[in-house]
Structure formats: C-alpha cells, structure tokens
C-alpha cells in the first residue's frame, strides 16, 4: 500500500540525492477563472498533469493525496517552504500559494514559484458589483412594464384616498381661494374659528399634486414603451 509521507526534513531528502536536482519539466502555478492550476509531470507516466485547487477547501495534505491517487508511483511526497521548513498537512492551499515553496516527490525537490495575484477582496467586490448591476438591468428589462402598471394603479388609489380626505375640507374653501393673497388673512382667521387644520390641508394638497405628477411620468413612460413595441 502506497502512502503519502507528510513529515520529514528537506535536508533528509537532499542528503540522499547526488546533488541539487533541477528537472527540465518544472512545476507551474497559474490561475484560470480565479482558481489555482498546478501543472506537473507525473513521475511514473512522465505525463504533464493539471490539478485544479480549491483554495479555501483544499489543504496541503489533500493535495498530496490527490497526487498519490493520480500516480501510484509516488511513494513519498512533502511540501516545504523555500528555506526548508516543513509545511503542515493541515495548511490551506490558499496560504501555501501566497509564497514560493518546494514540493518533494520521491526524494526529488522541485522549486515552485507562485505568481502574485491581485487583491482578492477588491477583485471579488468589483465582480459582485458588476453582477448586481447586470441582474438589476435584466430585472428592469423583464419586469419594467409590470412594475409601471402596478405603480400606476398604486398612484390612482393614493389619489382617490387623498381626494376623500380633502373633500370635507374643501366644502367651504376652495384651493384657488386659499392661494389668493387677498383671501389669505381672512382664511386663516376663519380657519381658527372653525378649527380648520390648515397644515393638514396644505400637506394633503401637496401630496395630491406629487401623486398626480408621478402618475403623469409613469403613464408617459408606458406610452413611450408602447410606441417602441
């Protein structure tokens, strides 16, 4: 039964070699679709093989186990820092790939250089913002007409409700009279005598005017959409 050796010292492996081994087929690390891709030559088949690494899930131990599963000729494997310190099997690959390291397979040491990648937090944030913007645009295109029709009905209901609230207040006073400067003092005097709520009246009239203006814009947008279709 073959097993992956996860402990030891780099000097131990180097002592059993005739010298420093620099294989012609080096181990490379690249990024594809944001995921690390480790390419190396399998010692038994002498074939180049690629391993896709899930940084936040894969560990050094699981990576070495994947190597052994792919090539049963790998009897020992270990990972060391560039200066020869052993890296624990529990270390996340995301941490390992932050710096250059040495991969020792069957007593042969390979120097692995890790490319510098851009700040993942900034890249992730940018990608998320772009995705949100795209989803928002798609939603708008697909549901704009439905939303506008619902908005139109909501505004109509609001206008009717405001008119119902204004009706008893306008039985004795008309809005045009209220706006008249000549009538203003008389209006306020009479309103106090009859407990007429001027602030409420003005607020309702302003809300009604805004609702009518919003309704006008929604209907204009719907009209333009029908013209395009």
Short mmCIF file of C-alpha atoms in Angstrom, two decimals:
data_model
loop_
_atom_site.label_atom_id
_atom_site.label_comp_id
_atom_site.label_asym_id
_atom_site.label_seq_id
_atom_site.Cartn_x
_atom_site.Cartn_y
_atom_site.Cartn_z
CA UNK A 1 0.00 0.00 0.00
CA UNK A 2 1.44 3.35 -1.02
CA UNK A 3 1.20 6.21 1.40
CA UNK A 4 1.95 9.92 1.34
CA UNK A 5 4.69 10.93 3.73
CA UNK A 6 3.70 14.29 5.23
CA UNK A 7 6.56 14.72 7.70
CA UNK A 8 10.31 14.93 7.49
CA UNK A 9 13.03 17.44 6.74
CA UNK A 10 14.07 18.74 3.36
CA UNK A 11 17.75 18.20 4.19
CA UNK A 12 16.99 14.49 4.66
CA UNK A 13 15.79 14.23 1.09
CA UNK A 14 18.64 16.32 -0.27
CA UNK A 15 21.20 14.14 1.56
CA UNK A 16 20.07 11.11 -0.43
CA UNK A 17 20.50 12.92 -3.75
CA UNK A 18 23.74 13.22 -5.67
CA UNK A 19 23.16 16.96 -5.91
CA UNK A 20 20.51 19.57 -6.34
CA UNK A 21 18.03 18.27 -8.90
CA UNK A 22 16.60 20.75 -11.36
CA UNK A 23 14.14 18.80 -13.54
CA UNK A 24 13.59 20.09 -17.07
CA UNK A 25 9.81 19.86 -16.64
CA UNK A 26 9.17 22.33 -13.85
CA UNK A 27 6.04 22.65 -11.73
CA UNK A 28 3.99 25.71 -12.64
CA UNK A 29 1.16 27.56 -10.90
CA UNK A 30 -1.34 29.55 -12.95
CA UNK A 31 -4.83 30.92 -12.39
CA UNK A 32 -7.84 30.04 -14.52
CA UNK A 33 -11.25 31.53 -13.78
CA UNK A 34 -9.90 32.62 -10.41
CA UNK A 35 -8.80 29.11 -9.36
CA UNK A 36 -5.16 27.99 -8.98
CA UNK A 37 -4.00 25.43 -11.54
CA UNK A 38 -0.89 23.40 -10.63
CA UNK A 39 0.80 21.63 -13.55
CA UNK A 40 3.48 18.97 -13.04
CA UNK A 41 4.95 15.85 -14.62
CA UNK A 42 3.83 12.55 -13.10
CA UNK A 43 6.97 10.53 -12.26
CA UNK A 44 5.63 7.14 -13.39
CA UNK A 45 3.89 8.05 -16.67
CA UNK A 46 6.10 11.05 -17.49
CA UNK A 47 2.95 12.92 -18.47
CA UNK A 48 2.05 16.50 -17.66
CA UNK A 49 -0.99 16.64 -15.38
CA UNK A 50 -3.02 19.59 -14.14
CA UNK A 51 -4.58 19.85 -10.68
CA UNK A 52 -7.28 22.42 -10.01
CA UNK A 53 -7.07 23.66 -6.42
CA UNK A 54 -9.99 24.97 -4.39
CA UNK A 55 -8.02 27.32 -2.13
CA UNK A 56 -10.43 27.63 0.82
CA UNK A 57 -11.26 23.90 0.81
CA UNK A 58 -8.06 22.09 -0.22
CA UNK A 59 -5.21 21.54 2.21
CA UNK A 60 -1.60 20.57 1.66
CA UNK A 61 -2.48 17.05 2.83
CA UNK A 62 -5.41 16.66 0.43
CA UNK A 63 -3.31 17.99 -2.45
CA UNK A 64 -0.56 15.46 -1.77
CA UNK A 65 -3.17 12.72 -1.53
CA UNK A 66 -4.53 13.77 -4.93
CA UNK A 67 -1.03 13.41 -6.35
CA UNK A 68 -0.74 9.87 -4.99
CA UNK A 69 -4.20 8.91 -6.23
CA UNK A 70 -3.27 10.10 -9.73
CA UNK A 71 0.12 8.36 -9.80
CA UNK A 72 0.59 5.24 -7.69
CA UNK A 73 4.31 5.51 -8.32
CA UNK A 74 4.54 8.40 -5.86
CA UNK A 75 5.79 6.77 -2.67
CA UNK A 76 6.68 9.87 -0.68
CA UNK A 77 5.61 13.49 -1.00
CA UNK A 78 6.05 16.54 1.18
CA UNK A 79 5.93 20.32 0.97
CA UNK A 80 8.50 22.74 2.42
CA UNK A 81 8.98 26.47 2.49
CA UNK A 82 11.63 27.97 0.21
CA UNK A 83 14.11 27.96 3.12
CA UNK A 84 13.47 24.31 4.05
CA UNK A 85 10.82 24.35 6.81
CA UNK A 86 8.16 21.67 6.62
CA UNK A 87 4.62 22.89 5.93
CA UNK A 88 1.93 21.04 7.96
CA UNK A 89 -0.59 18.92 6.09
CA UNK A 90 -3.45 20.92 7.61
CA UNK A 91 -2.29 24.18 5.95
CA UNK A 92 -4.82 25.57 3.48
CA UNK A 93 -3.62 25.70 -0.11
CA UNK A 94 -4.70 29.34 -0.19
CA UNK A 95 -1.99 30.05 2.40
CA UNK A 96 0.61 27.88 0.67
CA UNK A 97 0.17 29.63 -2.68
CA UNK A 98 0.91 33.04 -1.20
CA UNK A 99 4.66 32.34 -1.38
CA UNK A 100 7.12 30.17 -3.31
CA UNK A 101 7.64 26.66 -1.92
CA UNK A 102 9.36 23.32 -2.54
CA UNK A 103 7.48 20.17 -3.48
CA UNK A 104 9.45 16.97 -2.80
CA UNK A 105 8.22 13.89 -4.69
CA UNK A 106 10.07 10.58 -4.32
CA UNK A 107 13.11 12.43 -2.88
CA UNK A 108 13.25 14.87 -5.80
CA UNK A 109 12.84 18.53 -4.81
CA UNK A 110 11.02 20.90 -7.16
CA UNK A 111 11.13 24.67 -6.72
CA UNK A 112 7.64 26.09 -7.25
CA UNK A 113 7.16 29.78 -7.96
CA UNK A 114 3.73 31.22 -7.18
CA UNK A 115 2.55 34.18 -9.29
CA UNK A 116 1.29 37.23 -7.47
CA UNK A 117 -2.42 37.73 -7.89
CA UNK A 118 -4.43 40.89 -7.37
CA UNK A 119 -6.11 41.59 -4.07
CA UNK A 120 -8.94 39.00 -3.95
CA UNK A 121 -11.11 41.20 -1.78
CA UNK A 122 -11.04 44.08 -4.28
CA UNK A 123 -11.50 41.76 -7.24
CA UNK A 124 -14.36 39.96 -5.54
CA UNK A 125 -16.03 43.23 -4.61
CA UNK A 126 -15.75 44.51 -8.19
CA UNK A 127 -17.15 41.27 -9.61
CA UNK A 128 -20.04 41.34 -7.16
CA UNK A 129 -20.90 44.95 -8.04
CA UNK A 130 -20.82 44.10 -11.76
CA UNK A 131 -23.03 41.09 -11.16
CA UNK A 132 -25.53 43.13 -9.12
CA UNK A 133 -25.66 45.76 -11.85
CA UNK A 134 -26.27 43.12 -14.52
CA UNK A 135 -29.03 41.43 -12.50
CA UNK A 136 -30.67 44.80 -11.86
CA UNK A 137 -30.63 45.68 -15.57
CA UNK A 138 -32.06 42.29 -16.55
CA UNK A 139 -34.79 42.57 -13.92
CA UNK A 140 -35.66 46.06 -15.12
CA UNK A 141 -35.92 44.94 -18.74
CA UNK A 142 -38.05 41.91 -17.90
CA UNK A 143 -40.35 43.48 -15.31
CA UNK A 144 -40.40 47.21 -16.10
CA UNK A 145 -43.82 47.25 -17.75
CA UNK A 146 -45.35 45.11 -15.00
CA UNK A 147 -43.83 47.36 -12.35
CA UNK A 148 -45.01 50.54 -14.07
CA UNK A 149 -48.58 49.27 -14.38
CA UNK A 150 -48.62 48.36 -10.71
CA UNK A 151 -47.15 51.75 -9.88
CA UNK A 152 -49.88 53.41 -11.96
CA UNK A 153 -52.62 51.59 -10.04
CA UNK A 154 -51.00 52.40 -6.69
CA UNK A 155 -50.89 56.08 -7.59
CA UNK A 156 -54.53 56.06 -8.69
CA UNK A 157 -55.52 54.50 -5.37
CA UNK A 158 -53.44 57.08 -3.50
CA UNK A 159 -55.03 59.96 -5.41
CA UNK A 160 -58.53 58.66 -4.67
CA UNK A 161 -57.66 58.35 -0.98
CA UNK A 162 -56.25 61.88 -0.83
CA UNK A 163 -59.32 63.27 -2.55
CA UNK A 164 -61.54 61.55 0.01
CA UNK A 165 -59.54 63.19 2.81
CA UNK A 166 -59.68 66.59 1.12
CA UNK A 167 -63.38 66.53 0.27
CA UNK A 168 -64.74 67.57 3.69
CA UNK A 169 -62.07 70.26 3.98
CA UNK A 170 -62.95 71.80 0.64
CA UNK A 171 -66.69 72.07 1.18
CA UNK A 172 -66.36 75.66 2.44
CA UNK A 173 -62.99 76.65 0.97
CA UNK A 174 -61.60 76.18 -2.49
CA UNK A 175 -57.88 75.71 -3.14
CA UNK A 176 -57.81 78.68 -5.53
CA UNK A 177 -59.19 80.89 -2.77
CA UNK A 178 -56.61 79.60 -0.32
CA UNK A 179 -53.83 80.51 -2.75
CA UNK A 180 -55.14 84.05 -3.12
CA UNK A 181 -53.09 86.57 -1.15
CA UNK A 182 -56.11 88.81 -0.62
CA UNK A 183 -58.03 85.96 0.93
CA UNK A 184 -55.14 84.57 2.98
CA UNK A 185 -55.67 86.56 6.19
CA UNK A 186 -59.42 86.03 6.13
CA UNK A 187 -58.90 82.32 5.51
CA UNK A 188 -56.56 81.83 8.48
CA UNK A 189 -58.89 83.81 10.74
CA UNK A 190 -61.93 81.75 9.74
CA UNK A 191 -59.96 78.52 9.92
CA UNK A 192 -59.05 79.18 13.55
CA UNK A 193 -62.67 79.96 14.39
CA UNK A 194 -63.93 76.76 12.74
CA UNK A 195 -60.95 74.62 13.85
CA UNK A 196 -59.83 74.14 10.25
CA UNK A 197 -56.44 72.36 10.07
CA UNK A 198 -54.53 74.45 7.54
CA UNK A 199 -51.31 72.42 7.83
CA UNK A 200 -53.13 69.18 7.17
CA UNK A 201 -54.93 70.73 4.22
CA UNK A 202 -51.69 72.03 2.69
CA UNK A 203 -49.95 68.71 3.25
CA UNK A 204 -52.76 66.78 1.58
CA UNK A 205 -52.77 69.15 -1.39
CA UNK A 206 -49.01 68.81 -1.78
CA UNK A 207 -49.23 65.02 -1.60
CA UNK A 208 -52.01 65.05 -4.18
CA UNK A 209 -50.00 67.26 -6.54
CA UNK A 210 -46.94 64.99 -6.21
CA UNK A 211 -49.03 61.86 -6.80
CA UNK A 212 -50.56 63.36 -9.95
CA UNK A 213 -47.11 64.35 -11.24
CA UNK A 214 -45.76 60.84 -10.57
CA UNK A 215 -48.77 59.33 -12.33
CA UNK A 216 -48.12 61.58 -15.31
CA UNK A 217 -44.50 60.39 -15.56
CA UNK A 218 -45.45 56.71 -15.26
CA UNK A 219 -48.10 56.99 -17.97
CA UNK A 220 -45.68 58.85 -20.23
CA UNK A 221 -43.13 56.05 -19.80
CA UNK A 222 -45.76 53.41 -20.58
CA UNK A 223 -46.81 55.37 -23.67
CA UNK A 224 -43.22 55.53 -24.95
CA UNK A 225 -42.80 51.80 -24.35
CA UNK A 226 -45.94 51.01 -26.38
CA UNK A 227 -44.69 53.22 -29.20
CA UNK A 228 -41.42 51.26 -29.34
CA UNK A 229 -43.22 47.92 -29.36
#
